[in-house]
Coordinates of C-alpha atoms in Angstrom, one line a residue:
Chain I
M135 CA -8.7 18.5 55.6
N136 CA -11.4 16.7 53.6
S137 CA -9.5 13.5 53.1
H138 CA -10.4 10.9 50.5
I139 CA -7.9 8.2 51.4
Q140 CA -6.6 7.5 54.9
V141 CA -3.7 5.2 55.6
K142 CA -3.3 3.9 59.1
N143 CA -0.3 1.9 60.4
L144 CA 0.4 0.5 57.0
N145 CA 3.3 -2.0 56.8
V146 CA 4.2 -3.9 53.7
F147 CA 6.8 -6.6 53.5
Y148 CA 8.4 -8.1 50.4
G149 CA 9.5 -11.5 51.6
K150 CA 11.6 -10.5 54.6
S151 CA 12.4 -7.0 53.7
Q152 CA 10.1 -4.2 54.8
A153 CA 9.1 -1.9 52.0
L154 CA 6.7 0.4 54.0
K155 CA 7.2 1.2 57.6
N156 CA 4.2 2.2 59.7
I157 CA 2.7 4.7 57.2
N158 CA 0.0 7.1 58.4
L159 CA -1.4 9.5 55.9
E160 CA -4.4 11.4 54.6
I161 CA -4.8 12.2 51.0
P162 CA -7.0 15.2 50.3
R163 CA -10.1 15.0 48.0
N164 CA -10.1 16.7 44.6
Q165 CA -6.4 17.7 44.7
I166 CA -3.3 16.4 43.2
T167 CA -1.1 14.7 45.8
V168 CA 2.4 14.0 44.7
I169 CA 4.4 11.2 46.3
M170 CA 8.1 11.9 45.8
G171 CA 11.4 10.6 47.0
P172 CA 14.5 8.9 45.7
S173 CA 14.1 5.6 43.9
G174 CA 13.5 2.6 46.1
C175 CA 11.9 4.6 48.8
G176 CA 8.6 2.8 48.5
K177 CA 6.6 5.4 46.6
T178 CA 5.3 2.9 44.1
T179 CA 4.6 0.3 46.8
L180 CA 2.5 2.9 48.6
L181 CA 0.6 3.8 45.4
K182 CA 0.0 0.1 44.7
S183 CA -1.4 -0.5 48.1
F184 CA -4.2 2.0 47.2
N185 CA -5.7 -0.2 44.5
R186 CA -4.6 -3.5 46.0
F187 CA -2.1 -4.1 43.2
I188 CA 0.3 -4.9 46.0
E189 CA -1.4 -8.3 46.3
L190 CA -0.5 -9.3 42.7
D191 CA 2.9 -10.2 44.1
E192 CA 2.4 -13.2 46.2
M193 CA 5.5 -12.5 48.3
T194 CA 4.0 -9.4 49.9
R195 CA 2.4 -9.2 53.3
I196 CA 0.4 -6.3 54.4
S197 CA -0.8 -5.0 57.7
G198 CA -2.7 -1.9 58.7
Q199 CA -5.5 -0.1 56.9
V200 CA -6.1 1.8 53.8
K201 CA -9.5 3.6 54.0
V202 CA -11.3 5.1 51.0
D203 CA -14.2 7.2 52.2
E204 CA -14.0 5.5 55.7
Q205 CA -14.2 2.1 54.1
D206 CA -11.2 -0.2 54.6
I207 CA -10.4 -1.6 51.2
Y208 CA -8.5 -4.5 52.7
A209 CA -11.5 -5.6 54.8
R210 CA -12.7 -9.2 54.2
D211 CA -16.0 -8.5 52.5
I212 CA -14.6 -6.0 50.0
D213 CA -14.7 -7.0 46.3
V214 CA -11.2 -6.2 44.9
T215 CA -12.7 -5.5 41.4
E216 CA -14.9 -2.8 42.9
V217 CA -11.9 -1.2 44.6
R218 CA -10.0 -1.2 41.3
K219 CA -13.0 0.2 39.5
T220 CA -13.2 3.1 41.9
I221 CA -9.5 3.7 41.9
G222 CA -8.0 3.9 38.4
L223 CA -4.3 3.5 37.6
L224 CA -2.1 5.1 35.0
S225 CA 1.0 3.0 34.8
Q226 CA 4.6 3.9 34.0
R227 CA 4.4 3.0 30.4
P228 CA 1.2 2.6 28.4
Y229 CA -0.2 -0.9 27.9
P230 CA -3.0 -0.6 25.4
L231 CA -5.2 -3.7 25.4
P232 CA -4.8 -5.9 22.2
M233 CA -7.9 -4.4 20.6
S234 CA -9.0 -1.3 18.7
I235 CA -8.8 2.3 20.0
Y236 CA -12.5 2.3 20.4
E237 CA -12.6 -1.0 22.1
N238 CA -9.9 0.0 24.5
V239 CA -12.2 2.7 25.9
A240 CA -15.4 0.6 25.6
H241 CA -13.8 -2.4 27.2
G242 CA -14.2 -1.4 30.8
L243 CA -17.7 -0.1 30.2
R244 CA -18.7 -3.5 28.7
M245 CA -16.9 -5.4 31.5
H246 CA -18.8 -3.5 34.2
R247 CA -22.1 -3.4 32.1
M248 CA -22.2 0.3 32.5
K249 CA -23.6 1.2 29.1
K250 CA -26.2 -0.3 26.7
G251 CA -26.6 0.0 23.0
K252 CA -24.3 1.3 20.3
N253 CA -25.3 4.9 20.9
E254 CA -24.4 5.0 24.6
F255 CA -21.1 3.4 23.9
D256 CA -20.3 5.8 21.0
Q257 CA -21.0 8.8 23.2
A258 CA -19.0 7.5 26.1
V259 CA -16.0 6.7 23.9
Q260 CA -16.1 10.1 22.3
H261 CA -16.5 11.9 25.6
Y262 CA -13.6 10.2 27.4
L263 CA -11.3 10.5 24.4
Q264 CA -12.1 14.2 24.4
V265 CA -11.4 14.4 28.1
A266 CA -8.0 12.8 27.5
G267 CA -7.4 15.2 24.6
L268 CA -7.1 12.4 22.1
W269 CA -10.4 12.6 20.2
D270 CA -9.3 15.0 17.4
E271 CA -6.3 12.8 16.7
V272 CA -8.1 9.5 16.5
K273 CA -11.7 10.2 15.5
D274 CA -11.1 9.0 11.9
R275 CA -9.3 5.8 13.0
L276 CA -11.2 4.6 16.0
H277 CA -11.2 1.0 14.7
E278 CA -7.5 0.7 14.1
P279 CA -5.4 -1.3 16.7
A280 CA -4.4 0.8 19.7
T281 CA -0.8 -0.2 19.2
S282 CA -0.8 1.9 16.0
L283 CA -0.8 5.1 18.1
S284 CA 2.4 6.8 19.3
I285 CA 3.4 6.1 22.8
G286 CA 2.2 9.5 24.0
Q287 CA -1.1 8.9 22.4
Q288 CA -1.2 5.5 23.9
Q289 CA -0.8 6.9 27.4
R290 CA -3.7 9.3 26.8
L291 CA -5.7 6.4 25.5
C292 CA -4.9 4.5 28.7
L293 CA -6.1 7.6 30.7
A294 CA -9.4 7.7 28.7
R295 CA -9.8 3.9 29.2
G296 CA -9.4 4.4 33.0
L297 CA -11.7 7.4 33.2
A298 CA -14.5 5.6 31.2
I299 CA -15.4 3.4 34.1
E300 CA -16.0 6.5 36.3
P301 CA -13.4 6.1 39.0
E302 CA -13.2 8.6 41.9
I303 CA -9.5 8.4 42.3
I304 CA -6.7 8.3 39.7
L305 CA -3.3 6.9 40.6
G306 CA -0.4 7.7 38.4
D307 CA 2.8 5.7 38.8
E308 CA 5.4 8.0 37.1
P309 CA 2.9 8.3 34.3
T310 CA 5.2 10.4 32.1
S311 CA 8.4 8.6 32.6
A312 CA 8.2 6.8 29.2
L313 CA 7.1 9.8 27.3
D314 CA 8.7 12.6 25.4
P315 CA 8.6 16.1 26.9
I316 CA 5.6 17.3 24.8
S317 CA 3.5 14.2 25.6
S318 CA 4.5 14.6 29.3
Q319 CA 3.3 18.2 29.3
H320 CA 0.1 17.0 27.7
I321 CA -0.5 14.4 30.4
E322 CA 0.3 16.9 33.1
K323 CA -2.2 19.4 31.7
I324 CA -4.9 16.8 31.6
L325 CA -4.3 15.8 35.2
M326 CA -4.5 19.4 36.3
S327 CA -7.8 19.8 34.5
L328 CA -9.2 16.6 36.1
K329 CA -8.6 17.4 39.7
K330 CA -11.8 19.3 40.1
D331 CA -13.6 16.0 39.6
Y332 CA -11.1 13.4 40.8
T333 CA -8.7 12.8 43.6
I334 CA -5.3 12.3 42.0
V335 CA -2.2 10.7 43.4
V336 CA 0.9 10.8 41.3
V337 CA 4.3 9.2 42.0
T338 CA 7.2 11.0 40.6
H339 CA 10.9 11.3 41.1
I340 CA 11.1 14.4 38.9
L341 CA 11.2 17.4 41.3
R342 CA 10.1 19.9 38.8
Q343 CA 7.1 17.8 37.8
A344 CA 6.2 17.6 41.5
K345 CA 6.4 21.3 41.8
R346 CA 4.2 21.8 38.7
L347 CA 1.5 19.4 39.8
A348 CA 1.3 19.2 43.5
D349 CA -1.3 20.6 45.8
Y350 CA -0.3 18.2 48.5
V351 CA 3.1 16.5 48.9
I352 CA 4.3 13.4 50.5
F353 CA 8.0 12.9 50.8
M354 CA 9.2 9.4 51.4
Y355 CA 12.6 8.0 52.2
L356 CA 13.6 4.4 52.9
G357 CA 10.0 3.1 53.3
E358 CA 8.9 5.9 55.6
V359 CA 7.0 9.1 55.2
V360 CA 9.4 11.8 56.2
E361 CA 7.1 14.7 55.7
A362 CA 3.7 15.4 54.3
G363 CA 1.9 18.7 53.8
T364 CA 0.6 21.2 51.3
A365 CA 2.9 22.0 48.4
Q366 CA 3.6 25.4 49.8
Q367 CA 4.7 24.0 53.2
I368 CA 6.9 21.4 51.7
F369 CA 8.6 23.3 48.9
E370 CA 9.0 26.6 50.7
D371 CA 9.4 25.7 54.3
P372 CA 10.3 22.0 54.8
Q373 CA 10.7 21.0 58.4
M374 CA 12.8 17.9 58.1
E375 CA 16.5 17.8 57.3
R376 CA 16.0 15.0 54.8
T377 CA 13.3 16.9 52.9
K378 CA 15.6 19.9 52.7
G379 CA 18.4 17.8 51.5
Y380 CA 16.3 16.2 48.8
L381 CA 14.8 19.5 47.6
S382 CA 18.3 21.0 47.3
G383 CA 19.4 18.0 45.2
Q384 CA 21.6 16.3 47.7
F385 CA 20.3 12.8 46.9
Chain M
M177 CA 54.4 -40.4 35.3
Y178 CA 53.7 -40.5 31.7
H179 CA 52.1 -37.1 31.7
N180 CA 54.9 -35.6 33.6
S181 CA 57.5 -36.7 31.2
T182 CA 55.7 -35.5 28.1
N183 CA 55.0 -32.2 29.7
N184 CA 58.6 -31.8 30.5
Q185 CA 59.6 -32.7 27.1
Q186 CA 57.4 -30.1 25.5
H187 CA 58.5 -27.6 27.9
T188 CA 62.2 -28.1 27.1
E189 CA 61.5 -28.1 23.4
S190 CA 59.7 -24.8 23.3
Q191 CA 62.3 -23.4 25.5
S192 CA 65.1 -24.5 23.3
E193 CA 63.4 -22.8 20.3
G194 CA 63.5 -19.4 21.8
R195 CA 60.9 -17.0 22.9
F196 CA 60.4 -15.0 19.7
S197 CA 60.4 -17.8 17.1
R198 CA 56.9 -18.8 18.1
P199 CA 57.0 -22.2 16.3
S200 CA 53.7 -23.2 17.8
I201 CA 51.6 -20.4 16.1
P202 CA 51.0 -21.8 12.6
S203 CA 50.3 -25.3 14.0
R204 CA 47.9 -23.7 16.5
I205 CA 46.1 -22.0 13.8
N206 CA 46.0 -25.1 11.6
H207 CA 44.6 -26.9 14.6
E208 CA 42.0 -24.3 15.1
R209 CA 40.9 -24.6 11.4
R210 CA 40.8 -28.4 11.6
A211 CA 38.8 -28.4 14.8
R212 CA 36.4 -25.9 13.3
K213 CA 35.9 -28.1 10.2
V214 CA 35.5 -31.3 12.2
F215 CA 32.9 -29.7 14.4
F216 CA 31.1 -28.2 11.4
F217 CA 30.8 -31.6 9.7
I218 CA 29.7 -33.3 12.9
T219 CA 27.0 -30.7 13.3
L220 CA 26.0 -31.2 9.7
T221 CA 25.6 -34.9 10.1
P222 CA 21.9 -34.8 11.3
I223 CA 20.9 -32.7 8.3
I224 CA 22.8 -34.9 5.9
L225 CA 21.2 -37.9 7.5
L226 CA 17.7 -36.5 7.1
V227 CA 18.3 -35.7 3.4
G228 CA 19.9 -39.1 3.0
I229 CA 17.0 -40.8 4.6
I230 CA 14.5 -39.0 2.4
I231 CA 16.5 -39.8 -0.8
A232 CA 16.9 -43.4 0.2
L233 CA 13.2 -43.7 1.0
V234 CA 12.3 -42.2 -2.3
I235 CA 14.6 -44.6 -4.2
R236 CA 13.3 -47.6 -2.3
T237 CA 9.7 -46.5 -2.8
W238 CA 10.2 -45.8 -6.5
P239 CA 9.3 -49.3 -7.8
I240 CA 5.8 -49.2 -6.4
L241 CA 5.3 -45.6 -7.4
E242 CA 6.2 -46.6 -11.0
K243 CA 3.7 -49.5 -11.0
Y244 CA 0.7 -47.9 -9.4
P245 CA -0.7 -44.3 -9.6
L246 CA -0.3 -42.3 -6.4
K247 CA -4.0 -41.9 -6.0
E248 CA -4.6 -45.6 -6.1
L249 CA -2.0 -46.2 -3.4
L250 CA -3.3 -43.4 -1.1
L251 CA -7.0 -44.1 -1.5
G252 CA -7.0 -47.8 -2.1
T253 CA -8.7 -49.7 0.7
V254 CA -7.5 -53.2 0.0
W255 CA -4.2 -54.3 1.5
K256 CA -3.2 -57.7 0.1
P257 CA 0.5 -57.7 -0.7
Q258 CA 0.4 -61.3 -1.8
K259 CA -2.0 -60.4 -4.5
G260 CA -0.2 -57.2 -5.3
L261 CA -2.9 -54.9 -3.8
F262 CA -1.4 -52.1 -1.8
G263 CA -4.1 -49.7 -0.6
F264 CA -2.8 -47.5 2.1
F265 CA -6.1 -45.9 3.0
P266 CA -6.9 -48.1 6.0
F267 CA -3.5 -47.2 7.6
I268 CA -3.7 -43.5 6.7
S269 CA -7.2 -43.3 8.1
G270 CA -6.2 -45.3 11.2
T271 CA -3.4 -42.9 11.8
L272 CA -5.6 -39.9 11.4
W273 CA -8.3 -41.4 13.6
V274 CA -6.1 -42.2 16.5
T275 CA -4.3 -38.9 16.3
L276 CA -7.5 -36.9 16.0
V277 CA -9.1 -38.7 19.0
G278 CA -5.9 -38.2 21.0
I279 CA -5.8 -34.5 20.2
I280 CA -9.5 -34.0 21.0
I281 CA -9.1 -35.7 24.3
A282 CA -5.8 -33.9 25.2
V283 CA -6.4 -30.3 24.1
P284 CA -9.1 -29.0 26.3
P285 CA -7.5 -30.1 29.6
C286 CA -4.1 -29.0 28.3
I287 CA -5.3 -25.5 27.6
F288 CA -6.9 -25.3 31.1
T289 CA -3.8 -26.6 32.8
A290 CA -1.6 -24.2 31.0
I291 CA -3.9 -21.3 31.8
Y292 CA -4.0 -22.4 35.4
L293 CA -0.3 -22.7 35.7
S294 CA 0.4 -19.4 33.9
E295 CA -2.4 -17.2 35.2
Y296 CA -3.7 -18.5 38.5
A297 CA -1.2 -20.8 40.2
R298 CA 1.1 -19.6 43.0
Q299 CA 4.8 -19.7 42.3
I300 CA 5.2 -22.8 44.5
T301 CA 2.6 -24.7 42.6
R302 CA 4.3 -23.9 39.4
T303 CA 7.7 -25.0 40.6
I304 CA 6.3 -28.3 41.6
A305 CA 3.9 -29.0 38.7
K306 CA 6.1 -28.0 35.8
P307 CA 8.9 -30.6 36.4
L308 CA 6.3 -33.2 37.2
L309 CA 4.7 -32.6 33.8
D310 CA 8.0 -32.7 32.1
L311 CA 8.6 -36.0 33.8
L312 CA 5.5 -37.4 32.2
A313 CA 7.2 -36.7 28.9
A314 CA 10.2 -38.7 29.8
I315 CA 8.3 -42.0 30.5
P316 CA 9.1 -44.6 27.8
S317 CA 6.3 -45.1 25.4
V318 CA 6.3 -48.8 26.0
V319 CA 5.3 -48.1 29.6
Y320 CA 2.4 -46.1 28.4
G321 CA 1.6 -49.0 26.1
V322 CA 1.5 -51.4 29.0
W323 CA -0.7 -49.0 31.0
G324 CA -3.0 -48.9 28.0
L325 CA -3.1 -52.7 27.9
V326 CA -3.7 -53.2 31.6
A327 CA -6.0 -50.2 32.3
I328 CA -7.5 -48.6 29.3
V329 CA -8.2 -51.6 26.9
P330 CA -10.2 -53.5 29.6
L331 CA -12.0 -50.3 30.7
I332 CA -13.1 -49.7 27.2
G333 CA -14.0 -53.3 26.4
N334 CA -15.9 -53.9 29.6
H335 CA -17.5 -50.6 30.3
I336 CA -17.2 -47.6 28.0
S337 CA -17.9 -49.5 24.8
P338 CA -21.0 -51.4 26.0
F339 CA -22.3 -48.3 27.7
L340 CA -21.9 -45.9 24.8
G341 CA -22.9 -48.6 22.4
K342 CA -26.2 -49.0 24.3
Y343 CA -27.2 -45.4 24.5
L344 CA -25.4 -43.8 21.5
G345 CA -24.9 -46.8 19.3
F346 CA -27.2 -45.4 16.7
I347 CA -24.5 -42.9 15.9
P348 CA -21.9 -44.7 13.7
L349 CA -19.1 -42.9 15.6
F350 CA -20.1 -44.8 18.8
S351 CA -21.4 -48.0 17.4
S352 CA -19.5 -50.9 18.9
E353 CA -19.0 -54.2 17.2
N354 CA -15.6 -54.8 18.6
P355 CA -15.9 -56.2 22.1
T356 CA -12.2 -56.4 22.8
G357 CA -11.4 -52.8 23.8
Y358 CA -8.4 -52.7 21.4
S359 CA -9.6 -49.7 19.6
I360 CA -9.0 -46.1 18.3
L361 CA -10.3 -44.8 21.6
A362 CA -7.7 -46.8 23.5
G363 CA -5.0 -45.5 21.2
G364 CA -6.3 -42.0 21.5
I365 CA -6.4 -42.0 25.3
V366 CA -2.9 -43.3 25.5
L367 CA -1.7 -40.8 23.0
A368 CA -3.5 -38.0 24.7
V369 CA -1.7 -38.7 28.0
M370 CA 1.6 -38.9 26.1
I371 CA 1.4 -35.7 24.2
A372 CA -0.2 -33.6 27.0
P373 CA 3.1 -32.6 28.6
F374 CA 4.3 -31.2 25.3
I375 CA 1.2 -29.3 24.5
I376 CA 0.9 -27.9 28.1
S377 CA 4.5 -26.7 28.0
I378 CA 4.2 -25.1 24.6
I379 CA 0.9 -23.3 25.5
F380 CA 2.5 -22.2 28.8
E381 CA 5.5 -20.7 26.9
V382 CA 3.1 -18.9 24.5
L383 CA 1.0 -17.5 27.4
S384 CA 4.1 -16.2 29.1
T385 CA 4.9 -14.0 26.0
V386 CA 2.0 -11.8 27.0
P387 CA 3.6 -9.0 29.1
K388 CA 2.6 -8.6 32.7
G389 CA 1.7 -4.9 32.0
V390 CA -1.1 -5.8 29.7
R391 CA -2.6 -8.1 32.3
E392 CA -2.2 -5.5 34.9
A393 CA -3.8 -2.8 32.7
N394 CA -6.9 -4.9 32.6
L395 CA -6.9 -5.8 36.3
A396 CA -6.5 -2.1 37.1
L397 CA -9.9 -1.6 35.4
G398 CA -11.4 -3.9 37.9
A399 CA -11.3 -7.1 35.8
T400 CA -11.2 -10.5 37.3
R401 CA -8.5 -12.9 36.4
W402 CA -10.8 -14.8 34.1
Q403 CA -11.9 -11.6 32.3
T404 CA -8.3 -10.8 31.8
V405 CA -7.4 -14.3 30.4
H406 CA -10.5 -14.2 28.2
A407 CA -10.3 -10.7 26.8
V408 CA -6.6 -9.8 26.8
V409 CA -4.5 -12.9 27.0
L410 CA -6.2 -15.5 24.9
P411 CA -7.0 -13.4 21.8
K412 CA -3.3 -12.7 21.4
V413 CA -2.1 -16.3 21.7
I414 CA -4.6 -18.3 19.7
P415 CA -2.3 -18.9 16.8
G416 CA 0.4 -20.0 19.2
I417 CA -2.0 -22.4 20.9
G418 CA -2.9 -23.7 17.4
A419 CA 0.8 -24.3 16.6
G420 CA 1.2 -26.0 20.0
I421 CA -1.6 -28.4 19.1
V422 CA -0.2 -29.1 15.7
L423 CA 3.2 -29.8 17.2
G424 CA 1.5 -32.2 19.6
A425 CA -0.2 -33.8 16.6
T426 CA 3.1 -34.5 15.0
R427 CA 4.2 -36.5 18.0
A428 CA 1.0 -38.4 18.0
L429 CA 1.2 -39.1 14.2
G430 CA 4.6 -40.7 14.7
E431 CA 4.1 -42.5 18.0
T432 CA 4.5 -46.2 17.3
M433 CA 4.9 -48.4 20.3
A434 CA 2.2 -47.4 22.7
V435 CA -0.4 -47.1 19.9
L436 CA 0.6 -50.4 18.3
M437 CA 0.0 -52.1 21.6
V438 CA -3.5 -50.9 22.2
A439 CA -5.1 -50.0 18.8
G440 CA -5.8 -53.5 17.7
N441 CA -4.0 -53.5 14.3
V442 CA -6.8 -54.7 12.0
V443 CA -6.6 -53.7 8.4
Q444 CA -9.8 -51.8 7.9
V445 CA -11.2 -48.3 7.4
P446 CA -12.6 -47.6 10.9
V447 CA -15.9 -45.8 11.3
S448 CA -16.4 -45.9 15.1
I449 CA -14.0 -44.9 17.9
F450 CA -14.5 -48.5 19.1
D451 CA -13.2 -50.0 15.9
A452 CA -9.7 -51.3 15.8
A453 CA -7.2 -49.3 13.7
Y454 CA -3.9 -50.0 12.1
P455 CA -1.8 -46.8 12.0
L456 CA 1.1 -46.4 9.6
P457 CA 3.9 -46.6 12.2
A458 CA 2.4 -49.8 13.4
L459 CA 2.3 -51.2 9.9
I460 CA 6.0 -50.5 9.4
A461 CA 7.1 -51.7 12.8
N462 CA 5.0 -54.9 12.6
N463 CA 5.9 -56.0 9.1
Y464 CA 9.3 -54.8 8.1
G465 CA 11.6 -57.7 7.9
E466 CA 8.9 -60.3 7.4
M467 CA 7.6 -61.8 4.2
M468 CA 10.0 -59.6 2.3
S469 CA 10.0 -62.0 -0.6
I470 CA 6.6 -60.7 -1.7
P471 CA 7.2 -58.3 -4.7
L472 CA 6.9 -54.6 -3.9
Y473 CA 6.2 -55.3 -0.2
D474 CA 9.5 -53.6 0.7
A475 CA 8.7 -50.6 -1.5
A476 CA 5.2 -50.3 0.0
L477 CA 6.5 -50.2 3.5
M478 CA 9.2 -47.7 2.5
G479 CA 6.4 -45.7 0.9
A480 CA 4.5 -45.7 4.2
A481 CA 7.6 -44.5 6.0
L482 CA 8.2 -41.8 3.4
L483 CA 4.6 -40.6 3.7
L484 CA 4.8 -40.4 7.5
L485 CA 8.0 -38.6 7.4
I486 CA 6.8 -36.0 4.9
V487 CA 3.6 -35.3 6.8
I488 CA 5.4 -35.0 10.1
L489 CA 8.1 -32.8 8.7
L490 CA 5.6 -30.4 7.1
F491 CA 3.5 -30.1 10.3
N492 CA 6.6 -29.6 12.3
I493 CA 8.1 -26.9 10.1
I494 CA 4.8 -25.0 9.9
S495 CA 4.1 -25.0 13.6
N496 CA 7.7 -24.2 14.5
L497 CA 7.6 -21.2 12.2
I498 CA 4.4 -19.9 13.7
L499 CA 5.8 -20.4 17.3
K500 CA 9.1 -18.7 16.5
G501 CA 7.1 -15.7 15.2
I502 CA 5.0 -15.5 18.3
L503 CA 7.8 -16.0 20.8
K504 CA 9.9 -13.3 19.1
R505 CA 7.1 -10.9 18.6
S506 CA 7.6 -7.5 20.3
W507 CA 4.7 -5.9 22.1
G508 CA 3.9 -2.4 21.0

């Protein structure tokens, strides 16, 4: 497997309780990997260890390695802002920045000094809004506050904002859980269309969504990886009893 | 013993009246109504008092308002009650000077402290620092006054004033002809320290209204903490910070004791931060009850109190309204 992210002996503690227990994983490049499992099993914790968001909570302790392209992102000389630039995050509910629609997309470009001059910015903003399927809806109101958009549009804006800084990996933390069915579908479609250029990791507790999206599946239970494999393997021929139980709706 | 006997008595009484007669109900309801009324009026007292104070002040100020036009009182610079000259301008300007200097000194470090506590500090730092700051607010103002007398006034008189006078003396703001150290700057420094805990805690509150998710959205783009504070947090809370500062200013405007002890209390319109000032609260505190035989003196001091009260009330109401709006605001 051509893996993009490798996790080795990852342990995460929240205070005294252990949230992740000795995780070893590989996440394939340019595919959609779905992390699923019942709530509280550590899916989000695992996801947040990929962009070092886990460190935002000062109660956490981490041991082990998370490697992106063979580079340990927790190594001493690594700049966390570079890690997060390379690994974008789509959160559970959209949080547009307190600025206009246009500025939300341009903000990251400006922060990382990736574009110069109005033209380059305009082009980039248009391009990424198109990728996120939002351009036609907002092209006449680019300078209105981002909060004036519907929540589904906001989530697509957040996606455009994340894509604009040219990440290689996109993390989605139950990215449709706050959205209506149609907006959810929209987001799913966009994610599917993006996988040729990006490695995508999505956390979900919705089994049907997992089946729709996944190329590769990681099933977690109580802080451990129970089983990981291609979607076909996991959904059609799960090896572990717990996976079978979960897939048949026992918990 | 006493309690026991009464209890027994009540017990036997209610028993003798039977279970279904319920004689206690109407009296219980009356009791409830009376209690409600009493509590209501007690609660109302502060409001009645405030209105009463304003009315009383207006009535007592009336004689001087009748005799002199308001403009002459507010802008007059000569204060000679014996000669019937009541110009409040030295006191008004003294109050404004001291308050302004206090605010200017206090605000920048307060903003930085609040940002540090809210955005950077570890939980443990916050749990220690916040109560300590609140403790500063509990120190009696006379203690701050003494600190000003012992530490600040000599420092200004012996060092700051000669130094700045020597190098920046050509600017009127820093010219020093008052060698004592009892000055606007002394009052301002003492005030700054006194109002800092309030301003810090208000700004901290305002900062905490910004949801974690918005900060994280920006951090997820590879922003540093400072970029997040600067681009995402601050733009949303500037009105709140403004309101916090104004609220701090109302405390400074009314602060009497500490300022009175260090500001010098000379009736003049100050031009330099090293000049002595005579703020309104000090005027009232120093003079009320003395020389009251002078005609209109009483009315003049009441007028000073009224003026102070109105300005502080206005500032307070406005900044509280702004803050309420911000603290309640929902995030889209």
